[in-house]
Coordinates of C-alpha atoms in Angstrom, one line a residue:
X1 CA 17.7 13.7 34.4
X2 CA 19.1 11.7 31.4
X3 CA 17.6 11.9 28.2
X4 CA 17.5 9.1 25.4
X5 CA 16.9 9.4 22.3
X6 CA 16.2 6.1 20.3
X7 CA 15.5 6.3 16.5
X8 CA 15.4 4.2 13.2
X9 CA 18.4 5.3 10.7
X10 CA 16.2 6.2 8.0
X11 CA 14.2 9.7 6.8
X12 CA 11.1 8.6 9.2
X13 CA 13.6 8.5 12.5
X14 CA 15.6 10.9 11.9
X15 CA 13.1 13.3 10.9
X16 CA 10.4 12.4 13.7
X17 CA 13.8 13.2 16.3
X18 CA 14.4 16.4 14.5
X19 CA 11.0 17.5 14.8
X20 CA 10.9 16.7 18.6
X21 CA 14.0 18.2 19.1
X22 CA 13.7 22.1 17.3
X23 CA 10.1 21.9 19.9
X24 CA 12.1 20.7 22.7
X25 CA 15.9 21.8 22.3
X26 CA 17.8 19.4 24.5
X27 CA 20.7 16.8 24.5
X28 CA 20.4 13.6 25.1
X29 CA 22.3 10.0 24.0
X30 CA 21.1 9.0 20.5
X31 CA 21.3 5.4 19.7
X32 CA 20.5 4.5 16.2
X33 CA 21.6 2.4 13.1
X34 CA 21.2 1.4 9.8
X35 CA 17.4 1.4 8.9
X36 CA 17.2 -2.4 9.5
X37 CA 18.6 -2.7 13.3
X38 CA 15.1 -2.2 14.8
X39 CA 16.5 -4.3 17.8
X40 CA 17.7 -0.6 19.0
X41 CA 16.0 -0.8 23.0
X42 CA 18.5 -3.7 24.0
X43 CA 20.8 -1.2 23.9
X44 CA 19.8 1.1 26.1
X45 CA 21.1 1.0 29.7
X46 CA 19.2 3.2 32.2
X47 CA 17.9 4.0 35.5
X48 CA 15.0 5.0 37.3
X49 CA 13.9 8.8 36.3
X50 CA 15.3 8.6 32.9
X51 CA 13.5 9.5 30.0
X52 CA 13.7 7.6 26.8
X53 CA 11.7 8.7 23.3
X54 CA 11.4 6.0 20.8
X55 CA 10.9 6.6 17.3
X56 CA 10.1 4.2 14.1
X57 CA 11.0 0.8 15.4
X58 CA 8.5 -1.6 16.0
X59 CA 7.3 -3.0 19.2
X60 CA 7.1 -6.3 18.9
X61 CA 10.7 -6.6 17.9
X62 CA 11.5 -4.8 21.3
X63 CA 9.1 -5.7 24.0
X64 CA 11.5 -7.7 25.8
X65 CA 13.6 -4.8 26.5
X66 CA 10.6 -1.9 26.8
X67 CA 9.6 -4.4 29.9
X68 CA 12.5 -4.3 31.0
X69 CA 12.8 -0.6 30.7
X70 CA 9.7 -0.1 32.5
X71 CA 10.6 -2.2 35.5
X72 CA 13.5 -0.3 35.7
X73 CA 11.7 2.7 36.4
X74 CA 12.4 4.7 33.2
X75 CA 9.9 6.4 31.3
X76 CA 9.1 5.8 27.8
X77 CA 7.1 7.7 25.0
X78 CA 6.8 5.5 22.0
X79 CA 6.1 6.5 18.5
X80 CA 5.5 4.1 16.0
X81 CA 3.4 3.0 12.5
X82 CA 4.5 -1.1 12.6
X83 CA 2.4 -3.5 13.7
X84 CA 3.2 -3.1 18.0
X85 CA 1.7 -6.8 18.7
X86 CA 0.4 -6.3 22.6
X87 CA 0.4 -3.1 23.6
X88 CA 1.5 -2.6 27.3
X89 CA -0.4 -0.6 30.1
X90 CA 2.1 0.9 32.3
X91 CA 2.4 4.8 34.8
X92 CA 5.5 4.9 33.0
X93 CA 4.6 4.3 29.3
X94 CA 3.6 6.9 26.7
X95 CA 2.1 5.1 24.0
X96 CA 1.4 6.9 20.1
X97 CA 0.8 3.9 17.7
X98 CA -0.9 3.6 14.6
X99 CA -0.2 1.4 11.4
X100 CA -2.8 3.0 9.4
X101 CA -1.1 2.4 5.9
X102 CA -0.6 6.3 4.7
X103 CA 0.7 7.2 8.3
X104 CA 4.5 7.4 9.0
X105 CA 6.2 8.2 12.6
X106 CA 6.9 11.6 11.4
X107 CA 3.6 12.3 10.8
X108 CA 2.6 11.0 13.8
X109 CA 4.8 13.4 15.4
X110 CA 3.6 16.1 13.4
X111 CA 0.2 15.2 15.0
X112 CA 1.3 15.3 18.8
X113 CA 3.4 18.6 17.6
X114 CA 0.3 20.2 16.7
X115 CA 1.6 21.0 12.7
X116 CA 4.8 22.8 14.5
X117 CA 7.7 21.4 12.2
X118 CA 5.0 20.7 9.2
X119 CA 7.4 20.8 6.6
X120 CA 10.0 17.9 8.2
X121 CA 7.4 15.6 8.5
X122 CA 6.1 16.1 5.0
X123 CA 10.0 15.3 4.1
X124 CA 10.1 12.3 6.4
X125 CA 6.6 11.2 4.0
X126 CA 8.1 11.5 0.9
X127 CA 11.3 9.5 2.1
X128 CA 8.7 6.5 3.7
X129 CA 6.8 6.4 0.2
X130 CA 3.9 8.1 1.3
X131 CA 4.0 10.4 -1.4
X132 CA -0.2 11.1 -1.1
X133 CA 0.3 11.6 2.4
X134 CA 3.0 14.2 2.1
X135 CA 1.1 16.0 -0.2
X136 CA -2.2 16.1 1.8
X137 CA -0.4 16.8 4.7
X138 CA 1.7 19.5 3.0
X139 CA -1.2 21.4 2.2
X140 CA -1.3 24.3 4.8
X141 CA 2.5 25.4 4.1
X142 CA 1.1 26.5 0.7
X143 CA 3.9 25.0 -1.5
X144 CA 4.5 25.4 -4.9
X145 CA 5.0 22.0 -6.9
X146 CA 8.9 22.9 -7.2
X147 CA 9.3 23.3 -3.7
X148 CA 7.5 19.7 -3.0
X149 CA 9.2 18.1 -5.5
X150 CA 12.4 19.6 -3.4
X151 CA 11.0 18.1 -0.2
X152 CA 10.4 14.9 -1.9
X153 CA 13.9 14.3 -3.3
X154 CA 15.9 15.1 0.2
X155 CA 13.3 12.8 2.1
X156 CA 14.3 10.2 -0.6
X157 CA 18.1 10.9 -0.2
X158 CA 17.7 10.5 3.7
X159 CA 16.1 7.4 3.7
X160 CA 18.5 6.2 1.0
X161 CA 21.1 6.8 3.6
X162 CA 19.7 4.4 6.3
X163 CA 19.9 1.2 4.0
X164 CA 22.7 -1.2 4.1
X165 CA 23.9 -3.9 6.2
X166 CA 26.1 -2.8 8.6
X167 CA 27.7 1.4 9.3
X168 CA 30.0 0.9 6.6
X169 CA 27.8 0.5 3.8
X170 CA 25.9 3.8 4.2
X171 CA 27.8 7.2 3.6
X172 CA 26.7 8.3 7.1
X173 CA 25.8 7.1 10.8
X174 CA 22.5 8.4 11.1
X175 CA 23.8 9.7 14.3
X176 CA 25.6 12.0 12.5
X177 CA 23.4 12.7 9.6
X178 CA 21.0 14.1 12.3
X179 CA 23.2 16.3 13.7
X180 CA 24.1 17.7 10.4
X181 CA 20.3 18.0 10.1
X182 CA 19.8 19.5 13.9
X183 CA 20.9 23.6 12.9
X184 CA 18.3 23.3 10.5
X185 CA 14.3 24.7 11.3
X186 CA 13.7 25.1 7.2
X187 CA 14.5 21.8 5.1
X188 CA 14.7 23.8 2.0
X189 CA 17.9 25.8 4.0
X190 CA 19.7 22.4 4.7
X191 CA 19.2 21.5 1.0
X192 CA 20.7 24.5 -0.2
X193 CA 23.4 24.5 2.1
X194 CA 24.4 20.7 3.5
X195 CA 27.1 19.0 1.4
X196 CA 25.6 15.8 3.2
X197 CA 22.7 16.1 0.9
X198 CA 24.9 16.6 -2.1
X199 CA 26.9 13.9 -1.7
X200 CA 23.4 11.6 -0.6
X201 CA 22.1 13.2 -4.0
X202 CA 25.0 11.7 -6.5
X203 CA 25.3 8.2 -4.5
X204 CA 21.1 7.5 -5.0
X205 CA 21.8 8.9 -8.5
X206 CA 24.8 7.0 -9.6
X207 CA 23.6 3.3 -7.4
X208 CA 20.0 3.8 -8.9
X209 CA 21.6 4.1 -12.5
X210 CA 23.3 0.6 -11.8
X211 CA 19.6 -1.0 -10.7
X212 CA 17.7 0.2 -13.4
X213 CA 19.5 -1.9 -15.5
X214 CA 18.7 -5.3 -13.9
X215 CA 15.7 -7.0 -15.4
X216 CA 13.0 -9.0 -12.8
X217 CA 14.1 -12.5 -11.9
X218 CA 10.1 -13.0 -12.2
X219 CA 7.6 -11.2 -13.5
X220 CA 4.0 -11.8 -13.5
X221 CA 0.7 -9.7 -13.9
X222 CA 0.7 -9.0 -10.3
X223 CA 4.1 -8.7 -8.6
X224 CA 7.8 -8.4 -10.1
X225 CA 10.7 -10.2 -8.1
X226 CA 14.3 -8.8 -8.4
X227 CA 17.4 -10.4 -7.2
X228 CA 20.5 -7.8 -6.6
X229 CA 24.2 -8.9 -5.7
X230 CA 26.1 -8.6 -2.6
X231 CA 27.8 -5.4 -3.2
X232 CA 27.7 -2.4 -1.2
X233 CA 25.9 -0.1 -3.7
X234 CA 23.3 -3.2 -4.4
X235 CA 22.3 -2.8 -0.2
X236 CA 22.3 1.1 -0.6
X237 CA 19.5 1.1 -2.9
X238 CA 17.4 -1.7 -2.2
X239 CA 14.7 0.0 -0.2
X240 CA 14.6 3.1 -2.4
X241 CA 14.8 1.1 -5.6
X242 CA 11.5 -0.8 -3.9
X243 CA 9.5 2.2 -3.5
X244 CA 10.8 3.5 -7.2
X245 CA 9.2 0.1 -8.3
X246 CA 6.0 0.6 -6.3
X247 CA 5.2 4.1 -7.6
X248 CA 6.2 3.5 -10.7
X249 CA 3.2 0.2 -11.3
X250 CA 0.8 1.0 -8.6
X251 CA -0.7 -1.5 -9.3
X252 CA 1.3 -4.7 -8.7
X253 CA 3.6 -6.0 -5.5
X254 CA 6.8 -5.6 -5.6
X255 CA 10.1 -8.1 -3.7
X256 CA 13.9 -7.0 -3.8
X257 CA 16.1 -9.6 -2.7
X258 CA 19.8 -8.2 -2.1
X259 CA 22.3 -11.5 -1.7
X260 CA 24.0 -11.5 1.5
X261 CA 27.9 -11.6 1.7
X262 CA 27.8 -15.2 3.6
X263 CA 24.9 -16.3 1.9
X264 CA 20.9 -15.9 1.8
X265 CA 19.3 -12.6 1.6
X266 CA 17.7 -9.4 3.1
X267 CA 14.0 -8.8 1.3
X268 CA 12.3 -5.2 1.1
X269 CA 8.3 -6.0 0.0
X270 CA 6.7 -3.3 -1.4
X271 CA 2.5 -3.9 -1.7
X272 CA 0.9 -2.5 -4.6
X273 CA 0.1 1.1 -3.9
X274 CA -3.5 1.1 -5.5
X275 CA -3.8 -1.7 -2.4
X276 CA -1.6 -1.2 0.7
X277 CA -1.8 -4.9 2.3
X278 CA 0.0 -7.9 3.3
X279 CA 3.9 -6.8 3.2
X280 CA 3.8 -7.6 6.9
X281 CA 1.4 -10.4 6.5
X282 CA 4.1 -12.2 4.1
X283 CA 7.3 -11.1 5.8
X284 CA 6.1 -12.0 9.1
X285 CA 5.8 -15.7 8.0
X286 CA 9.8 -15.5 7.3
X287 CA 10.7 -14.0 10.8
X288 CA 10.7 -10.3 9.3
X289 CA 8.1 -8.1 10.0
X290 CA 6.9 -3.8 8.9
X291 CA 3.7 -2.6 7.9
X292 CA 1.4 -3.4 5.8
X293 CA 2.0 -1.4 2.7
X294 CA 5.8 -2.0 3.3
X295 CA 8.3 -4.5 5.4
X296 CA 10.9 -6.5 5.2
X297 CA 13.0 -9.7 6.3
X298 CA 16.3 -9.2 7.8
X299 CA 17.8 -12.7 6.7
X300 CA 16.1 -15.3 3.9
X301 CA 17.9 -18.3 4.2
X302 CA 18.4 -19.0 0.4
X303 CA 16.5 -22.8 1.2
X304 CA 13.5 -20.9 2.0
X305 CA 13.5 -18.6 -1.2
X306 CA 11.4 -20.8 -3.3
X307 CA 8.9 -20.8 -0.3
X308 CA 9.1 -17.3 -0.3
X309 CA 8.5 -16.8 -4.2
X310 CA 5.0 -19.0 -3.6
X311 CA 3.9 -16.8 -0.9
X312 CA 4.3 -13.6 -2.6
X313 CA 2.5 -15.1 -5.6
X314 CA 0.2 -16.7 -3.6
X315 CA -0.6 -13.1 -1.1
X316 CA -0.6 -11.1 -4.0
X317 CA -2.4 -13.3 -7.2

């Protein structure tokens, strides 16, 4: 019986799979892509009897193709922290949704998994932002700060990885940055021993050097725009260099606009942490979409950004 496995690019995906996966050892298809294709179900071709697990891609963006999953006669489990719009009823569907702001699909997992692969799900935390969350949830493996602050950088150096706009902006498929993870049970063994997180390590080192330098394009008491170019390393970091901003003043809202090769722009929106709200609300207006204390819009035309600068101001006064 054919297995699929569906995931988002970034640390929440991949980690959610690899948790699954060391519980229930099996190979199956993996379709994935950079953090942003969340379209992933139209790709999936299959028949009645096969099983499909999705992981951190929202709903809404792919009820179309669930349906049409469903009627196919596949079975689907679903595990997800975006906003799902309707959620449908079928014998066939396996539903574990909940956009609670300090929840992530890994943790999620964790949850279903019963704690079983603790420690990848507190990485997948730390790589989504949840940095509260990881620690709370990190609290049974007993770790010392060191070893958190360890978990925290490779979930930050995954997700890194899963930014960009097409396969050839990050330094790995995330097809193949899981399998580099899937020999691994112990994160702190594939830190020591992966070159993938070494050379994931100097890339969010040497592309977060070049951000720091760039001063907002507006700044006000309550959020901070910035406005990066269309270069390769600019679209690496722009998610990452988001949640930097976000832990670094709690209290205000946060936009990164990253300038599109042929014009416009792709937004991350961070809210403030001290108040995890209305990222989706706004993106949502601009055809984009996430969660509330994070999301994004895939393409701002660049006639729409002074809209878009008003309704950040105006969500987050």
């Amino acid at each position: 019986m054919p297995l699929i496995d569906v995931f988002n690019g970034d640390a929440d995906g991949i980690c959610a799979l690899h948790q699954l996966r060391l519980t229930d050892p099996a190979d199956s298809e993996l379709i994935t892509g950079p953090k942003r294709d969340i379209g992933l179900l139209k790709r999936v071709d299959a028949q009645a009897g096969d099983r499909i697990t999705v992981l951190d891609i929202a709903l809404s963006k792919n009820r179309d193709a669930l349906d049409r999953l469903l009627e196919a006669g596949a079975h689907v489990r679903y595990f997800d922290h975006h906003q799902p719009g309707d959620i449908p009823a079928h014998p066939h569907f396996e539903p574990h949704i909940d956009t609670d702001a300090n929840v992530c699909t890994s943790l999620l997992v964790n949850r279903y998994l019963h704690g079983r692969q603790l420690a990848w799900a507190v990485t997948a935390a730390f790589g989504d932002n949840l940095a509260d969350a990881a620690r709370q949830a990190a609290a049974p493996l007993n770790l010392s700060t060191g070893q958190l602050t360890q978990l925290q950088s490779l979930g930050e150096c995954l997700n890194y990885n899963g930014y960009g706009e097409t396969l050839d902006d990050l330094f790995y498929d995330p097809a193949e940055l899981y399998r580099q993870l899937r020999p691994f049970a112990d994160p702190f063994a594939f830190a020591a021993e992966s070159t993938a997180y070494r050379t994931l390590k100097t890339g969010y080192r040497e592309d977060m050097a070049r951000v720091v330098a760039l001063d907002a394009m507006e700044a006000r008491a309550a959020g901070r725009i910035f406005m990066l170019p269309a270069e390769k390393w600019a679209r690496r970091i722009s998610g990452v260099f988001g949640n930097r901003l976000a832990v670094e003043s709690p209290a205000q809202a946060h936009a990164v606009l990253t300038a599109r090769p042929g014009g416009g722009y792709v937004v991350s929106v961070r809210a403030p942490l001290a108040a995890r709200s209305g990222a989706d609300e706004l993106c949502s207006q601009f055809d984009g979409g996430g969660r509330k204390g994070a999301a994004g819009i895939n393409h701002l035309p660049e006639s729409e950004l002074g809209r878009f600068i008003a309704s950040f101001f105006e969500i987050y006064k």
